[in-house]
Amino acid sequence: MSEGPAGQWGLRQQVLRMFRWDLRYQLRDPRTLLLMILTPLVLVPAMTWLSQSADDRREGPLVVAAPIAFAEWVDSDDALIVIDGTLEEPGAPHGAATEPAGQGDDETAGETDDTEPDVTAPLAQVILPVEQGEPYRVRYRGARLEGSAALERVRTVIRRHEEARRADRFARLGLPPPDQILATAVRDASTAEARAGDLLGRLAPLVLLLLVMTGGLHTALDIITGERERGTLETLLSAPVERRAVLYAKGLSVLVTAGVSTVLALISLGISTALFDMGLDGLDASLPPARIAMAGLLMLPLVVMLTAALMLLAARVPDYKAGQFLSAPAMMVVLLPAGLAALPEAELGPLLALIPITGIALAVREVLSGVAEPGLVLLALGAAVAHAGLTVRFAGQALTGERFLLGPPDRRARHARGDFAVEGVGLFLLAILCLWFFGQTAQGLDLTIGMLVTQILTIALPAVAAVAWLGRPIGATLRLRAPRMRDALLAVIAGAAATGVGQLVALVQSPLIPVPEAFLEQFGGQFEGFGLAQALLLFALLPGICEEILFRGALVGLMERRLGRLGVMLAVGAMFGLIHLAVPRILPTGVLGVLLTWAVLRSGSLWIPIIMHAVHNGLLFTLASTGAVAEDQQLPWYALLGASALAIGLVALMGRGSTAAAEKT
Amino acid sequence: MIEVRGLGKTFHRPDPIVAVDGVGFHCEPGEVVGLLGPNGAGKTTTLRILATLLSPDVGSAAVAGHDVVEEPDQVRRSIGYLSASTGLYPRLTARETLTYFAELHQVPDAGRRVDALMERFEIGPFAHVRCDRLSTGMKQKVSIARAIVHDPPVLIFDEPTLGLDVLVAQTLLAFIEERRAAGRTVLFSTHVMREAERLCDRIAIIHKGRILAEDTLDGLRARTGETDLEQVFVQLVESAGE
Ligand SMILES: Nc1ncnc2c1ncn2[C@@H]1O[C@H](COP(=O)(O)OP(=O)(O)O)[C@@H](O)[C@H]1O
Ligand SMILES: [Mg+2]
């Protein structure tokens, strides 16, 4: 399609004209101004405060107690020095480790010690006291993950040493053992620069994403969705301007409002950190400008991608309200991969570099803390440019095609066909969001309360509420009818056999996705301190009911018409796998989810997957807690395969044979 | 001035709906042509294609000698389009709205042109009032002024009197007559027989996406033997149904 003589009325001129009017129009909107001011004034200080309290918790209390003669420590076999997270004999490194101790001059040592940090120093080291009464000093490099791990090892060694000494020494003297023997002062020995870089690198991408989203969303919805809603879009598009010019002008408007609110927020961030005198003292160190510039460059494609994504969203939603409704899930979709990069374990690799948002967030973090590998950073940058390009392309298609003018297909027509697939995805995202925000906090407080809150308030309740809100019959949508006796019996055995399914998948995927040790420990230790009955109620029956209401009930009921049997099995299975927010569990749980979905489709009763789920969890828990299965994967692969085949076979038998009898009732 | 041949458009959202099915008609300069048909007949879709907002699946259309698919930019320069659901930017004033579109159309000496239009449509008293505070009648006046800010040779109005009170509707019809006198081409759609009867030099009757007849009012009467346009319409629809 040719767009007429280009020279007459250049693209740039068109863009600038429209942009100017869009901007003027936008600045008259109290909501825009409110967002621009509210974010820096309220949101940013709140976030700063939160991150500070999180920082406080991370730093454990300083260990101070009665000193003992250091000679005993040095002579003992336990006198180990920790380097790079591994234990080494007190030999050559010992000298290096004791060296800084000579400079130690204040008793409290710790944080205020401004001994010059040695970049080549080990990740963590124990510095022995020169005189009696001085604390043992532990230096570690907190900006490196291994540094934190090394610190933990040092602490363990000290504790062990302490306990050993306590036993014989005090027993010999006939004294009651004191609480602690060794005085230690802990200090982060990373360079201030590295600390600042790491901290800033973790925060910057998250803050940036949040700000661009909050700053740009309203503008995007107002000048894109609103333009159609108000009936000005047809007028605008019948004016002699290129479609591309419309796209660029709107993009520029979104970018500018997002940019202005981001800059304001950053200024506010600076002020509030100074004001609260926060744990961001690492930021006192000025980073090399080259690193900051590089980080800025890395985030540029991210900003472009987000802007385009906001425009895409705005072009696709039917109206402003729908856009706002979707903004929470959209925010989560964006923040989740960024949050992933802020985890201490995350490290830029060739695979993560390719993931949208995560790649750049990691690259920014590593560039700022000065540990980046140029090749990987370049890869992340290239990937981000590609992602941005694709998103801009999609936004371009969305804003220049006929569908932009016509709006999305009428929802009512879709609903009349019983197609609630979009709403199903929305419900799933909402559940993840709830789980992420509230569930984890609640579980941190108390496991019982946490389980109840998570299962009932963030899983079952939203599901039932969504079905009711969409005006669907709850009983029929959730398939609440009573199961047939035969199916229920099959479900009990199938649920038990299904324990093999998850383990089989875990076994198959283990060369690719190893289960991290910490995860196993956490999973195993989760149930400690519960009676069997209480635990079965809490970890088997409760999730059985609540999770099935969401997945096999609401999600299957809302999406099956659109996706078909196979489609809904795969989709709900995938969602079931994803909800646990743990990579090693996606596939095993996902496959289990497919089986459970199949069971509800075959039997026609939600009670069937509830029984299977509860029996499955109950059996796993009983085996683990009674020690019958101490380690995972004790069963050989053929046994697991057999159990899986049995589970599948039993589900296949469900709903068979008595169709005529079922129809009569 | 407007030349439409065998125009067809089907919507897939997702079930196919044939909105326009082989529509053809023409309009000459100094002529007012009415596109007359009931709701859902395909009027809006046809006019949107002429305004280059939708592209036709089949057939062709030319406005002021420019093909709507090949030269959309030239077509947009030649038309003043008033959509059925036309709206105004709530946070811009009447004057700003006219200025904005004068800029988009690169109207030379835009300030004077805007002044003239404001006088012609009696917008002056509320020139600096934000559009969301204007009454429906005032809004429509601003919309019309906006559509002709570049003094286009062709006017395409989609159900312009819909939702207007009698007085404003009368002003609008008077304006259309004035444009005809000035030698402009006017194509407007309506489902109100009386409007078509009063204004149109020729009428194209559209039903279920097809043109049933295109003729002067007298020609239509002679063809059907009815005097009342409503009866003419009913008879055409019935004979098309056979
Ligand atoms: N955006 C659209 N999506 C789906 N169907 C549409 C759309 N616009 C119009 N239609 C259908 O096309 C047919 C003609 O509509 P339209 O051109 O608006 O008629 P009129 O303006 O004469 O009332 C109608 O059946 C209508 O339902
Ligand atoms: Mg219409």
PDB file of C-alpha atoms in Angstrom, chain A residues 1-5 8-9 13-14 17-22 24-32 218 222 227 230-243 250 402-403 405-410 413 417, chain B residues 9 11-15 44 48 51-57 68-77 79 81 83-93 95-97 99-101 103-106 130 146 150 158:
ATOM      1  CA  MET A   1       0.000   0.000   0.000  1.00  0.00           C
ATOM      2  CA  SER A   2       1.629   3.265  -1.024  1.00  0.00           C
ATOM      3  CA  GLU A   3       0.975   6.167   1.254  1.00  0.00           C
ATOM      4  CA  GLY A   4       1.258   9.032  -1.204  1.00  0.00           C
ATOM      5  CA  PRO A   5       4.098  11.393  -1.921  1.00  0.00           C
ATOM      6  CA  GLN A   8       5.188  16.640   0.766  1.00  0.00           C
ATOM      7  CA  TRP A   9       4.588  15.953   4.425  1.00  0.00           C
ATOM      8  CA  GLN A  13       6.697  15.989  10.784  1.00  0.00           C
ATOM      9  CA  GLN A  14       3.565  13.893  11.063  1.00  0.00           C
ATOM     10  CA  ARG A  17       2.617  16.971  15.223  1.00  0.00           C
ATOM     11  CA  MET A  18       0.569  14.092  16.558  1.00  0.00           C
ATOM     12  CA  PHE A  19       2.950  13.547  19.432  1.00  0.00           C
ATOM     13  CA  ARG A  20       2.653  17.179  20.500  1.00  0.00           C
ATOM     14  CA  TRP A  21      -1.118  16.998  20.593  1.00  0.00           C
ATOM     15  CA  ASP A  22      -1.149  13.635  22.300  1.00  0.00           C
ATOM     16  CA  ARG A  24      -0.806  18.129  25.515  1.00  0.00           C
ATOM     17  CA  TYR A  25      -3.911  16.005  25.765  1.00  0.00           C
ATOM     18  CA  GLN A  26      -2.180  13.666  28.199  1.00  0.00           C
ATOM     19  CA  LEU A  27      -0.885  16.397  30.456  1.00  0.00           C
ATOM     20  CA  ARG A  28      -4.402  17.657  30.993  1.00  0.00           C
ATOM     21  CA  ASP A  29      -5.360  14.317  32.481  1.00  0.00           C
ATOM     22  CA  PRO A  30      -5.366  14.421  36.263  1.00  0.00           C
ATOM     23  CA  ARG A  31      -4.800  10.660  36.281  1.00  0.00           C
ATOM     24  CA  THR A  32      -1.552  11.022  34.341  1.00  0.00           C
ATOM     25  CA  HIS A 218      -2.338   4.707  31.674  1.00  0.00           C
ATOM     26  CA  ASP A 222      -5.791   6.472  27.172  1.00  0.00           C
ATOM     27  CA  GLU A 227      -8.979   6.824  21.103  1.00  0.00           C
ATOM     28  CA  ARG A 230     -14.170   7.860  22.301  1.00  0.00           C
ATOM     29  CA  GLY A 231     -14.801   7.547  18.585  1.00  0.00           C
ATOM     30  CA  THR A 232     -11.893   9.762  17.600  1.00  0.00           C
ATOM     31  CA  LEU A 233      -9.900   6.950  16.065  1.00  0.00           C
ATOM     32  CA  GLU A 234     -11.916   6.794  12.859  1.00  0.00           C
ATOM     33  CA  THR A 235     -11.508  10.518  12.467  1.00  0.00           C
ATOM     34  CA  LEU A 236      -7.788  10.376  13.051  1.00  0.00           C
ATOM     35  CA  LEU A 237      -7.259   7.491  10.643  1.00  0.00           C
ATOM     36  CA  SER A 238      -9.225   9.233   7.891  1.00  0.00           C
ATOM     37  CA  ALA A 239      -6.803  12.172   8.096  1.00  0.00           C
ATOM     38  CA  PRO A 240      -3.882  12.157   5.659  1.00  0.00           C
ATOM     39  CA  VAL A 241      -1.280  10.722   8.006  1.00  0.00           C
ATOM     40  CA  GLU A 242       0.573   7.477   7.556  1.00  0.00           C
ATOM     41  CA  ARG A 243      -0.377   4.584   9.789  1.00  0.00           C
ATOM     42  CA  LYS A 250       1.748   7.124  20.192  1.00  0.00           C
ATOM     43  CA  GLU A 402      -8.109  -3.190  10.566  1.00  0.00           C
ATOM     44  CA  ARG A 403      -8.563  -4.896  13.877  1.00  0.00           C
ATOM     45  CA  LEU A 405     -10.233   0.131  14.392  1.00  0.00           C
ATOM     46  CA  LEU A 406     -12.764  -2.643  14.819  1.00  0.00           C
ATOM     47  CA  GLY A 407     -11.617  -3.696  18.270  1.00  0.00           C
ATOM     48  CA  PRO A 408     -11.422  -7.262  19.520  1.00  0.00           C
ATOM     49  CA  PRO A 409     -14.248  -9.607  18.552  1.00  0.00           C
ATOM     50  CA  ASP A 410     -17.330  -9.148  20.637  1.00  0.00           C
ATOM     51  CA  ALA A 413     -20.494 -13.743  21.074  1.00  0.00           C
ATOM     52  CA  ARG A 417     -20.435 -20.139  22.613  1.00  0.00           C
TER      53      ARG A 417
ATOM     54  CA  LYS B   9     -16.296  -7.170   2.495  1.00  0.00           C
ATOM     55  CA  PHE B  11     -15.797  -9.933   8.546  1.00  0.00           C
ATOM     56  CA  HIS B  12     -14.280 -12.955  10.210  1.00  0.00           C
ATOM     57  CA  ARG B  13     -14.689 -12.482  13.917  1.00  0.00           C
ATOM     58  CA  PRO B  14     -14.447 -15.410  13.950  1.00  0.00           C
ATOM     59  CA  ASP B  15     -17.597 -16.480  12.118  1.00  0.00           C
ATOM     60  CA  THR B  44     -21.118   1.926   7.613  1.00  0.00           C
ATOM     61  CA  ARG B  48     -15.492   3.041   5.906  1.00  0.00           C
ATOM     62  CA  ALA B  51     -12.712   6.527   3.820  1.00  0.00           C
ATOM     63  CA  THR B  52      -9.766   4.041   3.527  1.00  0.00           C
ATOM     64  CA  LEU B  53     -10.384   2.719   7.027  1.00  0.00           C
ATOM     65  CA  LEU B  54     -11.147  -0.789   5.820  1.00  0.00           C
ATOM     66  CA  SER B  55      -9.843  -2.460   2.723  1.00  0.00           C
ATOM     67  CA  PRO B  56     -12.277  -4.273   0.458  1.00  0.00           C
ATOM     68  CA  ASP B  57     -11.982  -8.011  -0.163  1.00  0.00           C
ATOM     69  CA  VAL B  68      -8.898   3.764  -2.102  1.00  0.00           C
ATOM     70  CA  VAL B  69      -6.426   0.882  -1.952  1.00  0.00           C
ATOM     71  CA  GLU B  70      -3.697   2.252  -4.188  1.00  0.00           C
ATOM     72  CA  GLU B  71      -3.695   5.883  -3.090  1.00  0.00           C
ATOM     73  CA  PRO B  72      -5.228   6.070   0.354  1.00  0.00           C
ATOM     74  CA  ASP B  73      -3.306   9.210   1.229  1.00  0.00           C
ATOM     75  CA  GLN B  74      -4.748  11.153  -1.718  1.00  0.00           C
ATOM     76  CA  VAL B  75      -8.209   9.861  -0.931  1.00  0.00           C
ATOM     77  CA  ARG B  76      -7.905  11.055   2.673  1.00  0.00           C
ATOM     78  CA  ARG B  77      -6.926  14.498   1.466  1.00  0.00           C
ATOM     79  CA  ILE B  79     -12.644  13.612   1.831  1.00  0.00           C
ATOM     80  CA  TYR B  81     -15.441  11.971   6.790  1.00  0.00           C
ATOM     81  CA  SER B  83     -18.275   8.596  11.232  1.00  0.00           C
ATOM     82  CA  ALA B  84     -21.466   7.369  12.847  1.00  0.00           C
ATOM     83  CA  SER B  85     -19.862   7.069  16.256  1.00  0.00           C
ATOM     84  CA  THR B  86     -17.839  10.213  15.853  1.00  0.00           C
ATOM     85  CA  GLY B  87     -16.321  11.614  18.981  1.00  0.00           C
ATOM     86  CA  LEU B  88     -14.181  14.482  20.150  1.00  0.00           C
ATOM     87  CA  TYR B  89     -11.148  14.609  22.391  1.00  0.00           C
ATOM     88  CA  PRO B  90     -12.716  15.440  25.735  1.00  0.00           C
ATOM     89  CA  ARG B  91      -9.707  17.344  27.015  1.00  0.00           C
ATOM     90  CA  LEU B  92      -9.229  19.544  23.940  1.00  0.00           C
ATOM     91  CA  THR B  93     -11.277  22.699  23.383  1.00  0.00           C
ATOM     92  CA  ARG B  95     -10.773  25.575  18.858  1.00  0.00           C
ATOM     93  CA  GLU B  96      -7.919  23.174  19.596  1.00  0.00           C
ATOM     94  CA  THR B  97      -9.790  20.340  17.920  1.00  0.00           C
ATOM     95  CA  THR B  99      -6.539  23.503  14.898  1.00  0.00           C
ATOM     96  CA  TYR B 100      -5.286  19.934  15.388  1.00  0.00           C
ATOM     97  CA  PHE B 101      -7.034  18.675  12.293  1.00  0.00           C
ATOM     98  CA  GLU B 103      -2.514  20.863  11.107  1.00  0.00           C
ATOM     99  CA  LEU B 104      -2.943  17.218  10.166  1.00  0.00           C
ATOM    100  CA  HIS B 105      -4.436  18.332   6.843  1.00  0.00           C
ATOM    101  CA  GLN B 106      -1.740  20.970   6.402  1.00  0.00           C
ATOM    102  CA  ARG B 130     -13.353  21.670  26.650  1.00  0.00           C
ATOM    103  CA  ARG B 146     -13.627  19.430  11.966  1.00  0.00           C
ATOM    104  CA  HIS B 150      -9.585  21.371   4.803  1.00  0.00           C
ATOM    105  CA  ASP B 158     -22.404   8.249   8.127  1.00  0.00           C
TER     106      ASP B 158
END
